[in-house]
Structures are given as structure tokens and as C-alpha cells.
Short mmCIF file of C-alpha atoms in Angstrom, two decimals:
data_model
loop_
_atom_site.label_atom_id
_atom_site.label_comp_id
_atom_site.label_asym_id
_atom_site.label_seq_id
_atom_site.Cartn_x
_atom_site.Cartn_y
_atom_site.Cartn_z
CA GLY A 313 65.66 66.50 99.11
CA ALA A 314 62.57 68.59 98.01
CA GLY A 315 62.99 71.36 95.61
CA VAL A 316 61.13 74.50 94.88
CA SER A 317 57.68 73.91 94.38
CA GLN A 318 55.15 76.17 92.68
CA SER A 319 51.49 75.92 92.42
CA PRO A 320 49.32 75.73 90.13
CA SER A 321 51.40 74.38 87.63
CA ASN A 322 48.74 76.04 84.98
CA LYS A 323 46.31 78.61 85.16
CA VAL A 324 43.94 79.82 82.61
CA THR A 325 42.05 83.03 83.59
CA GLU A 326 39.68 85.45 82.12
CA LYS A 327 40.99 89.08 81.42
CA GLY A 328 39.91 91.06 84.32
CA LYS A 329 40.16 88.36 87.07
CA ASP A 330 42.73 88.23 89.81
CA VAL A 331 45.20 85.18 90.20
CA GLU A 332 47.42 84.16 93.12
CA LEU A 333 50.46 82.14 92.37
CA ARG A 334 52.22 80.25 95.22
CA CYS A 335 55.88 79.18 95.96
CA ASP A 336 57.39 77.13 98.48
CA PRO A 337 60.94 77.54 98.59
CA ILE A 338 63.61 75.01 99.77
CA SER A 339 63.67 75.14 103.59
CA GLY A 340 66.50 77.25 105.08
CA HIS A 341 66.86 79.22 102.01
CA THR A 342 66.44 82.89 103.00
CA ALA A 343 66.42 84.54 99.64
CA LEU A 344 63.38 84.07 97.38
CA TYR A 345 63.14 85.71 93.86
CA TRP A 346 59.93 85.79 91.39
CA TYR A 347 60.65 86.10 87.68
CA ARG A 348 58.46 86.40 84.48
CA GLN A 349 59.41 84.30 81.29
CA ARG A 350 57.38 85.45 78.36
CA LEU A 351 57.78 83.25 75.09
CA GLY A 352 60.79 84.00 73.59
CA GLN A 353 61.97 86.30 76.28
CA GLY A 354 64.64 86.14 78.97
CA LEU A 355 63.55 85.85 82.59
CA GLU A 356 62.43 89.28 84.01
CA PHE A 357 63.27 90.13 87.52
CA LEU A 358 59.76 91.02 89.42
CA ILE A 359 60.59 90.90 93.05
CA TYR A 360 63.23 89.76 95.76
CA PHE A 361 62.92 88.80 99.07
CA GLN A 362 65.70 88.19 102.03
CA GLY A 363 64.83 87.44 105.27
CA ASN A 364 62.93 90.04 107.04
CA SER A 365 64.19 92.83 105.16
CA ALA A 366 62.12 95.04 103.06
CA PRO A 367 61.62 93.45 99.60
CA ASP A 368 63.10 94.78 96.22
CA LYS A 369 59.87 95.48 94.29
CA SER A 370 61.82 97.43 91.68
CA GLY A 371 60.93 94.66 88.86
CA LEU A 372 57.15 94.70 89.46
CA PRO A 373 55.69 95.91 86.25
CA SER A 374 52.63 97.81 87.60
CA ASP A 375 50.57 98.29 90.58
CA ARG A 376 48.45 95.40 89.49
CA PHE A 377 51.28 93.04 90.72
CA SER A 378 52.04 92.52 94.35
CA ALA A 379 53.79 89.73 96.29
CA GLU A 380 54.29 88.73 99.93
CA ARG A 381 56.16 86.12 101.93
CA THR A 382 55.47 84.93 105.23
CA GLY A 383 58.95 84.96 107.07
CA GLU A 384 61.26 82.59 105.45
CA SER A 385 58.67 80.18 103.95
CA VAL A 386 55.93 80.52 101.45
CA SER A 387 55.60 83.40 98.91
CA THR A 388 52.65 84.29 97.12
CA LEU A 389 52.45 86.53 93.72
CA THR A 390 49.04 88.32 93.40
CA ILE A 391 48.00 89.79 89.97
CA GLN A 392 45.06 91.89 89.93
CA ARG A 393 42.84 92.74 86.92
CA THR A 394 44.83 90.38 84.83
CA GLN A 395 45.62 91.46 81.18
CA GLN A 396 46.57 89.28 78.12
CA GLU A 397 49.94 90.68 78.19
CA ASP A 398 50.28 89.22 81.68
CA SER A 399 50.32 85.70 80.18
CA ALA A 400 53.60 84.17 80.89
CA VAL A 401 55.53 81.58 82.74
CA TYR A 402 56.12 82.80 86.38
CA LEU A 403 59.20 81.15 87.91
CA CYS A 404 59.97 81.32 91.39
CA ALA A 405 63.66 80.76 92.76
CA SER A 406 65.34 80.49 96.20
CA SER A 407 68.92 80.59 97.40
CA LEU A 408 70.74 80.34 100.82
CA GLY A 409 70.93 84.32 100.55
CA GLN A 410 72.97 86.19 102.70
CA GLY A 411 75.80 84.29 104.49
CA GLY A 412 75.54 81.44 102.14
CA GLY A 413 75.73 80.57 98.48
CA TYR A 414 74.04 82.25 95.76
CA GLU A 415 72.86 79.69 93.37
CA GLN A 416 69.35 80.11 92.61
CA TYR A 417 67.22 76.86 92.62
CA PHE A 418 64.25 77.41 90.35
CA GLY A 419 60.99 75.85 90.71
CA PRO A 420 58.97 74.37 87.43
CA GLY A 421 56.99 77.70 87.13
CA THR A 422 53.14 78.46 86.75
CA ARG A 423 52.17 78.87 83.30
CA LEU A 424 49.52 81.62 83.33
CA THR A 425 47.26 82.17 80.30
CA VAL A 426 44.71 85.09 80.12
CA THR A 427 42.04 84.77 77.52
CA GLN B 207 69.45 97.86 73.47
CA LYS B 208 69.07 95.37 75.68
CA GLU B 209 71.82 94.64 78.67
CA VAL B 210 72.34 91.17 77.31
CA GLU B 211 72.04 89.94 74.00
CA GLN B 212 71.59 86.30 73.09
CA ASP B 213 70.73 84.79 69.83
CA PRO B 214 67.48 82.95 70.32
CA GLY B 215 68.48 80.08 67.77
CA PRO B 216 67.38 77.46 67.39
CA LEU B 217 70.64 75.59 66.78
CA SER B 218 70.66 72.22 65.57
CA VAL B 219 73.71 69.92 65.60
CA PRO B 220 74.51 66.50 65.41
CA GLU B 221 75.50 64.41 68.24
CA GLY B 222 79.17 64.47 69.10
CA ALA B 223 79.53 68.11 67.65
CA ILE B 224 80.99 70.92 69.54
CA VAL B 225 78.55 73.45 70.43
CA SER B 226 79.42 77.09 71.08
CA LEU B 227 76.75 79.48 72.76
CA ASN B 228 77.41 83.00 73.04
CA CYS B 229 76.26 86.21 74.76
CA THR B 230 77.10 90.00 74.56
CA TYR B 231 76.39 92.68 77.09
CA SER B 232 76.71 96.36 77.53
CA ASN B 233 76.95 96.99 81.27
CA SER B 234 80.72 97.05 82.20
CA ALA B 235 79.51 96.66 85.85
CA PHE B 236 78.94 92.88 85.33
CA GLN B 237 81.46 90.72 87.01
CA TYR B 238 79.73 87.35 87.62
CA PHE B 239 78.58 85.27 84.51
CA MET B 240 76.48 82.43 84.69
CA TRP B 241 75.15 79.76 82.21
CA TYR B 242 71.91 77.97 83.22
CA ARG B 243 70.09 75.25 81.34
CA GLN B 244 66.40 75.01 80.90
CA TYR B 245 64.60 71.94 79.64
CA SER B 246 61.28 72.30 78.34
CA ARG B 247 58.57 72.90 81.05
CA LYS B 248 61.13 72.99 83.68
CA GLY B 249 62.82 75.78 85.69
CA PRO B 250 66.43 76.90 84.88
CA GLU B 251 69.11 74.93 86.72
CA LEU B 252 72.75 76.53 87.07
CA LEU B 253 75.40 74.97 84.98
CA MET B 254 78.50 77.02 85.49
CA TYR B 255 79.43 80.51 86.76
CA THR B 256 82.41 82.39 86.24
CA TYR B 257 83.95 85.59 87.89
CA SER B 258 85.37 88.06 85.77
CA SER B 259 87.50 87.28 82.68
CA GLY B 260 89.08 83.51 81.88
CA ASN B 261 88.11 80.44 81.40
CA LYS B 262 86.33 77.64 83.70
CA GLU B 263 86.13 73.98 82.52
CA ASP B 264 83.45 71.30 83.95
CA GLY B 265 83.57 68.07 82.20
CA ARG B 266 82.28 68.66 78.86
CA PHE B 267 81.45 72.22 79.36
CA THR B 268 83.78 75.24 79.22
CA ALA B 269 82.99 78.76 80.08
CA GLN B 270 84.78 81.46 78.78
CA VAL B 271 84.42 85.44 79.66
CA ASP B 272 85.98 88.29 77.69
CA LYS B 273 85.34 91.45 79.71
CA SER B 274 87.10 93.58 77.22
CA SER B 275 84.76 92.60 74.44
CA LYS B 276 81.88 92.23 76.63
CA TYR B 277 81.16 88.63 75.37
CA ILE B 278 80.90 85.26 77.00
CA SER B 279 80.78 81.78 75.64
CA LEU B 280 79.80 78.30 76.80
CA PHE B 281 81.24 75.52 74.64
CA ILE B 282 79.92 71.83 75.01
CA ARG B 283 82.20 69.27 73.67
CA ASP B 284 81.06 65.59 72.48
CA SER B 285 77.33 66.95 72.52
CA GLN B 286 74.70 64.68 73.56
CA PRO B 287 70.92 64.22 72.87
CA SER B 288 70.57 65.00 76.53
CA ASP B 289 72.02 68.42 76.19
CA SER B 290 68.81 69.39 74.27
CA ALA B 291 67.66 72.28 76.11
CA THR B 292 67.52 75.90 76.33
CA TYR B 293 70.64 77.69 77.50
CA LEU B 294 70.31 81.00 79.24
CA CYS B 295 73.59 83.26 80.06
CA ALA B 296 72.96 85.53 82.99
CA MET B 297 75.00 88.16 84.63
CA SER B 298 75.43 90.08 87.92
CA SER B 299 77.45 93.17 89.17
CA GLY B 300 76.48 93.09 92.75
CA GLY B 301 77.38 90.82 95.81
CA VAL B 302 80.53 88.42 96.31
CA TRP B 303 79.53 84.70 95.45
CA GLY B 304 79.18 82.80 98.30
CA SER B 305 79.16 85.49 100.93
CA GLY B 306 76.68 88.18 101.85
CA GLY B 307 75.14 90.65 99.87
CA TYR B 308 72.53 90.67 97.13
CA GLN B 309 72.96 89.45 93.59
CA LYS B 310 70.30 90.57 91.14
CA VAL B 311 70.82 88.65 87.90
CA THR B 312 70.04 89.91 84.30
CA PHE B 313 69.33 86.99 82.01
CA GLY B 314 69.72 86.81 78.33
CA THR B 315 66.86 85.57 76.21
CA GLY B 316 68.17 81.84 75.79
CA THR B 317 69.32 79.90 72.93
CA LYS B 318 67.27 76.71 72.16
CA LEU B 319 69.74 73.77 71.37
CA GLN B 320 68.81 70.57 69.72
CA VAL B 321 71.34 67.63 69.45
CA ILE B 322 70.26 65.14 66.87
CA PRO B 323 71.18 61.43 67.30
#
């Protein structure tokens, strides 16, 4: 079946521009996570959505970062006024969440380069 | 000090060797321990998870957890070139695996493994 998909796969943007990254989770997965993976670093938690509950935004590094999710489907991560330190791979994962299993299924990531 | 420490490698071994990958951690609240495998330009995929201390075996892979030492290991027997990837350890303190509740996971930096034919 279809896994987690992310778009675009690569994004090059100029410093100061806004970018929007998209994640399509596995159908039926109520939980959705965004992570950032910098070169040589581990996965850095950004934000978690579970159903219609208020998201856990505790990992967002600054107010330039925001994310939305429509119900239990698509999520978008927006980075405003991008900086060079935002360059990283942004990974999305989904899981069955509450009442189900917790294995996180990851998408292939969006590789963001800020020039 | 990071909550989870993992040697980034790279680790290069000949085909057929036994590979040992390790992580140490500082948060004694961690109860769930996972190993993810990440191929180049792909997202991580879960290999194994264990709860609390002990061993778990799955085919050529064995995961060990020593909570008293805050040390976890992944062993790969009869390593194959297809095992070449980055291996990330991950840990969580919250929730119960397979039931309700939220699991916030802390990842290591990953160890890059290359198995040479």
C-alpha cells in the first residue's frame, strides 16, 4: 500500500523566502510527526499532531516555523523568512496513534537548501 | 550533554562480520528502546524495539538493553552489503507501546555502517 509521501523532494530557496513543505500520511494514521535532520545530526522533533487534539509544538525552534494539519490527513510545515541554518532534511512520520500501534512510518523527506 | 549519544562512525566491516552498534543515554525515565535503519536519501524504518532491560532477537539482529548502565546495543550477525545504512537508536519514556498515549521519541545521531563484499 501507499506509504508516507512528502513533497517536494528537494527545495532550494533564497534566504528570507518562505517555504511550504507537504506531508501525506498513511490513510488511517491519526498521529503525525515532523522532524528535522541536519547533516551529521539525529532527528530533531518539531511538532506532533494526534487526531483533533491540540498539537504538541514544543519542538518548533522559532516562531518562523508553523505547521497545520487538516483533520487526519495532509499536513504542511511552513518556514517563514528562511535562514541558512534551516537547511536540513525535513522528515514526516505517521503512526496509528491512540488506540493503535506506535511504529512511526517515515516519508522520504524534503531536502531544503537555503542559499 | 545530549540525552542520547551515538558514535557517528563510519563503521566499515567485511561481509559476514558481526557488527556491534551502541548508544548511551542519560535519561533514566526512558523505557522503550528502538533501532531504526535509514538508507541513503530515504526515511528511517523501524528495525526492532524493546521494553526495559533484556535481549530481543529477530533473525540476524539482536537488540540488548542494559538500563543499569544506560547502554543499548544492536548486533548484526553475518552482515551483508544490503545492511549498509545508517542505524539510529531511539528512546522514549511515555506511553505504552501498542495502546493509547503519546510517545515522544528521542533519536541518536546515527552510525553509518558499510559492509564491504
